[in-house]
Amino acid sequence: VANERTGGYGGRFENRIRFLLEVTEVVRKEWPEEKPLFVRISATDWTEGGWTVEDSVKLSIKLKELGVDLIDTSSGGNVPKATIPSKPGYQVPFAAQIKKEANILTGAVGQITTAQQSEEILKEGKADLILYARESLRQPYFPLHAAKSLGIDVEWPLQYERAKL
């Protein structure tokens, strides 16, 4: 829906993913093999006739073949009138489906706001990594507080000692 190009980078599926695959190939050649390579994708654009999670699975398989280690699984953002059912963990099922069907590590995002919620996602095998964005903006010390809520004693960086709550 968002890609209306008609040339070599538009139209059929292979053309619509071409640019990302070309960029990934170049990055993989330059990026050290011993360091993980993540690619963030929008698993769906939440609109009829648009990009689907099934498209994302096919894309993720191709990215894995190019040496990508993890798919950072987000959604939406390209179609202004899309209806996004925003609720806690709403994008986790996309990470789970891509992980299972493309056999690649995935990162989950999307209103994941507690340590317990994160732990559940990981323990259930729905994703391999939780990535925090807005929660890190709201609570810069979120990882430290999350560890405490899970009963994990984490040594705070010396510079942060006086900022403890």
PDB file of N, CA and C in Angstrom, residues 115-162:
ATOM      1  N   ALA A 115       8.719  -5.912  33.927  1.00  0.00           N
ATOM      2  CA  ALA A 115       9.671  -7.018  33.911  1.00  0.00           C
ATOM      3  C   ALA A 115       8.943  -8.351  33.810  1.00  0.00           C
ATOM      4  N   GLN A 116       7.809  -8.464  34.503  1.00  0.00           N
ATOM      5  CA  GLN A 116       7.051  -9.716  34.493  1.00  0.00           C
ATOM      6  C   GLN A 116       6.510 -10.019  33.096  1.00  0.00           C
ATOM      7  N   GLN A 117       5.997  -9.010  32.420  1.00  0.00           N
ATOM      8  CA  GLN A 117       5.503  -9.182  31.050  1.00  0.00           C
ATOM      9  C   GLN A 117       6.653  -9.627  30.140  1.00  0.00           C
ATOM     10  N   SER A 118       7.795  -8.991  30.280  1.00  0.00           N
ATOM     11  CA  SER A 118       8.966  -9.333  29.469  1.00  0.00           C
ATOM     12  C   SER A 118       9.400 -10.770  29.714  1.00  0.00           C
ATOM     13  N   GLU A 119       9.485 -11.133  30.979  1.00  0.00           N
ATOM     14  CA  GLU A 119       9.909 -12.480  31.366  1.00  0.00           C
ATOM     15  C   GLU A 119       8.967 -13.538  30.793  1.00  0.00           C
ATOM     16  N   GLU A 120       7.674 -13.263  30.828  1.00  0.00           N
ATOM     17  CA  GLU A 120       6.679 -14.200  30.297  1.00  0.00           C
ATOM     18  C   GLU A 120       6.874 -14.408  28.794  1.00  0.00           C
ATOM     19  N   ILE A 121       7.079 -13.332  28.062  1.00  0.00           N
ATOM     20  CA  ILE A 121       7.291 -13.415  26.608  1.00  0.00           C
ATOM     21  C   ILE A 121       8.504 -14.286  26.306  1.00  0.00           C
ATOM     22  N   LEU A 122       9.579 -14.063  27.034  1.00  0.00           N
ATOM     23  CA  LEU A 122      10.806 -14.823  26.808  1.00  0.00           C
ATOM     24  C   LEU A 122      10.650 -16.289  27.220  1.00  0.00           C
ATOM     25  N   LYS A 123      10.070 -16.532  28.375  1.00  0.00           N
ATOM     26  CA  LYS A 123       9.905 -17.914  28.858  1.00  0.00           C
ATOM     27  C   LYS A 123       8.985 -18.732  27.965  1.00  0.00           C
ATOM     28  N   GLU A 124       7.977 -18.076  27.379  1.00  0.00           N
ATOM     29  CA  GLU A 124       7.053 -18.773  26.484  1.00  0.00           C
ATOM     30  C   GLU A 124       7.629 -18.941  25.082  1.00  0.00           C
ATOM     31  N   GLY A 125       8.824 -18.427  24.838  1.00  0.00           N
ATOM     32  CA  GLY A 125       9.476 -18.587  23.547  1.00  0.00           C
ATOM     33  C   GLY A 125       8.875 -17.754  22.433  1.00  0.00           C
ATOM     34  N   LYS A 126       8.165 -16.693  22.784  1.00  0.00           N
ATOM     35  CA  LYS A 126       7.539 -15.847  21.765  1.00  0.00           C
ATOM     36  C   LYS A 126       8.545 -14.911  21.104  1.00  0.00           C
ATOM     37  N   ALA A 127       9.651 -14.645  21.787  1.00  0.00           N
ATOM     38  CA  ALA A 127      10.727 -13.805  21.261  1.00  0.00           C
ATOM     39  C   ALA A 127      12.004 -14.158  22.008  1.00  0.00           C
ATOM     40  N   ASP A 128      13.121 -13.702  21.468  1.00  0.00           N
ATOM     41  CA  ASP A 128      14.423 -13.981  22.073  1.00  0.00           C
ATOM     42  C   ASP A 128      15.007 -12.777  22.795  1.00  0.00           C
ATOM     43  N   LEU A 129      14.409 -11.629  22.568  1.00  0.00           N
ATOM     44  CA  LEU A 129      14.920 -10.381  23.110  1.00  0.00           C
ATOM     45  C   LEU A 129      13.757  -9.413  23.230  1.00  0.00           C
ATOM     46  N   ILE A 130      13.749  -8.614  24.274  1.00  0.00           N
ATOM     47  CA  ILE A 130      12.761  -7.550  24.409  1.00  0.00           C
ATOM     48  C   ILE A 130      13.497  -6.242  24.186  1.00  0.00           C
ATOM     49  N   LEU A 131      12.950  -5.408  23.322  1.00  0.00           N
ATOM     50  CA  LEU A 131      13.549  -4.110  23.017  1.00  0.00           C
ATOM     51  C   LEU A 131      12.623  -3.018  23.535  1.00  0.00           C
ATOM     52  N   TYR A 132      13.172  -2.142  24.346  1.00  0.00           N
ATOM     53  CA  TYR A 132      12.373  -1.083  24.971  1.00  0.00           C
ATOM     54  C   TYR A 132      12.703   0.252  24.322  1.00  0.00           C
ATOM     55  N   ALA A 133      11.682   1.013  23.984  1.00  0.00           N
ATOM     56  CA  ALA A 133      11.896   2.347  23.431  1.00  0.00           C
ATOM     57  C   ALA A 133      11.184   3.361  24.314  1.00  0.00           C
ATOM     58  N   ARG A 134       9.872   3.461  24.150  1.00  0.00           N
ATOM     59  CA  ARG A 134       9.121   4.444  24.935  1.00  0.00           C
ATOM     60  C   ARG A 134       9.266   4.212  26.434  1.00  0.00           C
ATOM     61  N   GLU A 135       9.328   2.956  26.845  1.00  0.00           N
ATOM     62  CA  GLU A 135       9.486   2.683  28.276  1.00  0.00           C
ATOM     63  C   GLU A 135      10.823   3.213  28.786  1.00  0.00           C
ATOM     64  N   SER A 136      11.846   3.178  27.947  1.00  0.00           N
ATOM     65  CA  SER A 136      13.140   3.738  28.343  1.00  0.00           C
ATOM     66  C   SER A 136      13.094   5.260  28.419  1.00  0.00           C
ATOM     67  N   LEU A 137      12.243   5.862  27.608  1.00  0.00           N
ATOM     68  CA  LEU A 137      12.068   7.313  27.699  1.00  0.00           C
ATOM     69  C   LEU A 137      11.318   7.681  28.974  1.00  0.00           C
ATOM     70  N   ARG A 138      10.281   6.904  29.288  1.00  0.00           N
ATOM     71  CA  ARG A 138       9.502   7.170  30.499  1.00  0.00           C
ATOM     72  C   ARG A 138      10.300   6.881  31.767  1.00  0.00           C
ATOM     73  N   GLN A 139      11.076   5.804  31.732  1.00  0.00           N
ATOM     74  CA  GLN A 139      11.834   5.366  32.906  1.00  0.00           C
ATOM     75  C   GLN A 139      13.268   5.030  32.482  1.00  0.00           C
ATOM     76  N   PRO A 140      14.158   6.004  32.494  1.00  0.00           N
ATOM     77  CA  PRO A 140      15.529   5.733  32.049  1.00  0.00           C
ATOM     78  C   PRO A 140      16.219   4.594  32.806  1.00  0.00           C
ATOM     79  N   TYR A 141      15.803   4.340  34.044  1.00  0.00           N
ATOM     80  CA  TYR A 141      16.409   3.272  34.843  1.00  0.00           C
ATOM     81  C   TYR A 141      15.586   1.985  34.781  1.00  0.00           C
ATOM     82  N   PHE A 142      14.731   1.865  33.793  1.00  0.00           N
ATOM     83  CA  PHE A 142      13.844   0.704  33.710  1.00  0.00           C
ATOM     84  C   PHE A 142      14.578  -0.634  33.871  1.00  0.00           C
ATOM     85  N   PRO A 143      15.682  -0.872  33.168  1.00  0.00           N
ATOM     86  CA  PRO A 143      16.339  -2.181  33.323  1.00  0.00           C
ATOM     87  C   PRO A 143      16.777  -2.469  34.762  1.00  0.00           C
ATOM     88  N   LEU A 144      17.241  -1.451  35.459  1.00  0.00           N
ATOM     89  CA  LEU A 144      17.676  -1.641  36.840  1.00  0.00           C
ATOM     90  C   LEU A 144      16.488  -1.928  37.759  1.00  0.00           C
ATOM     91  N   HIS A 145      15.393  -1.203  37.561  1.00  0.00           N
ATOM     92  CA  HIS A 145      14.192  -1.440  38.366  1.00  0.00           C
ATOM     93  C   HIS A 145      13.555  -2.793  38.014  1.00  0.00           C
ATOM     94  N   ALA A 146      13.610  -3.155  36.741  1.00  0.00           N
ATOM     95  CA  ALA A 146      13.058  -4.448  36.316  1.00  0.00           C
ATOM     96  C   ALA A 146      13.816  -5.589  36.986  1.00  0.00           C
ATOM     97  N   ALA A 147      15.127  -5.489  37.009  1.00  0.00           N
ATOM     98  CA  ALA A 147      15.929  -6.527  37.662  1.00  0.00           C
ATOM     99  C   ALA A 147      15.534  -6.653  39.131  1.00  0.00           C
ATOM    100  N   LYS A 148      15.385  -5.528  39.797  1.00  0.00           N
ATOM    101  CA  LYS A 148      15.002  -5.542  41.219  1.00  0.00           C
ATOM    102  C   LYS A 148      13.640  -6.212  41.404  1.00  0.00           C
ATOM    103  N   SER A 149      12.680  -5.900  40.513  1.00  0.00           N
ATOM    104  CA  SER A 149      11.339  -6.484  40.649  1.00  0.00           C
ATOM    105  C   SER A 149      11.338  -7.992  40.412  1.00  0.00           C
ATOM    106  N   LEU A 150      12.351  -8.487  39.708  1.00  0.00           N
ATOM    107  CA  LEU A 150      12.482  -9.929  39.475  1.00  0.00           C
ATOM    108  C   LEU A 150      13.371 -10.596  40.527  1.00  0.00           C
ATOM    109  N   GLY A 151      13.787  -9.810  41.523  1.00  0.00           N
ATOM    110  CA  GLY A 151      14.613 -10.365  42.589  1.00  0.00           C
ATOM    111  C   GLY A 151      16.066 -10.545  42.211  1.00  0.00           C
ATOM    112  N   ILE A 152      16.509  -9.816  41.204  1.00  0.00           N
ATOM    113  CA  ILE A 152      17.898  -9.915  40.751  1.00  0.00           C
ATOM    114  C   ILE A 152      18.662  -8.717  41.305  1.00  0.00           C
ATOM    115  N   ASP A 153      19.739  -8.990  42.008  1.00  0.00           N
ATOM    116  CA  ASP A 153      20.550  -7.920  42.573  1.00  0.00           C
ATOM    117  C   ASP A 153      21.552  -7.463  41.519  1.00  0.00           C
ATOM    118  N   VAL A 154      21.380  -6.244  41.064  1.00  0.00           N
ATOM    119  CA  VAL A 154      22.253  -5.688  40.034  1.00  0.00           C
ATOM    120  C   VAL A 154      23.043  -4.542  40.648  1.00  0.00           C
ATOM    121  N   GLU A 155      24.319  -4.538  40.387  1.00  0.00           N
ATOM    122  CA  GLU A 155      25.150  -3.439  40.871  1.00  0.00           C
ATOM    123  C   GLU A 155      24.938  -2.233  39.951  1.00  0.00           C
ATOM    124  N   TRP A 156      24.511  -1.143  40.547  1.00  0.00           N
ATOM    125  CA  TRP A 156      24.288   0.073  39.767  1.00  0.00           C
ATOM    126  C   TRP A 156      25.634   0.690  39.401  1.00  0.00           C
ATOM    127  N   PRO A 157      25.722   1.306  38.234  1.00  0.00           N
ATOM    128  CA  PRO A 157      26.952   2.017  37.886  1.00  0.00           C
ATOM    129  C   PRO A 157      27.239   3.091  38.942  1.00  0.00           C
ATOM    130  N   LEU A 158      28.489   3.270  39.261  1.00  0.00           N
ATOM    131  CA  LEU A 158      28.896   4.211  40.298  1.00  0.00           C
ATOM    132  C   LEU A 158      28.271   5.595  40.094  1.00  0.00           C
ATOM    133  N   GLN A 159      28.209   6.038  38.846  1.00  0.00           N
ATOM    134  CA  GLN A 159      27.664   7.360  38.547  1.00  0.00           C
ATOM    135  C   GLN A 159      26.183   7.473  38.896  1.00  0.00           C
ATOM    136  N   TYR A 160      25.471   6.346  38.998  1.00  0.00           N
ATOM    137  CA  TYR A 160      24.030   6.361  39.243  1.00  0.00           C
ATOM    138  C   TYR A 160      23.674   6.160  40.716  1.00  0.00           C
ATOM    139  N   GLU A 161      24.641   5.805  41.533  1.00  0.00           N
ATOM    140  CA  GLU A 161      24.373   5.466  42.936  1.00  0.00           C
ATOM    141  C   GLU A 161      23.521   6.513  43.649  1.00  0.00           C
ATOM    142  N   ARG A 162      23.815   7.795  43.441  1.00  0.00           N
ATOM    143  CA  ARG A 162      23.072   8.843  44.145  1.00  0.00           C
ATOM    144  C   ARG A 162      21.687   9.072  43.556  1.00  0.00           C
TER     145      ARG A 162
END
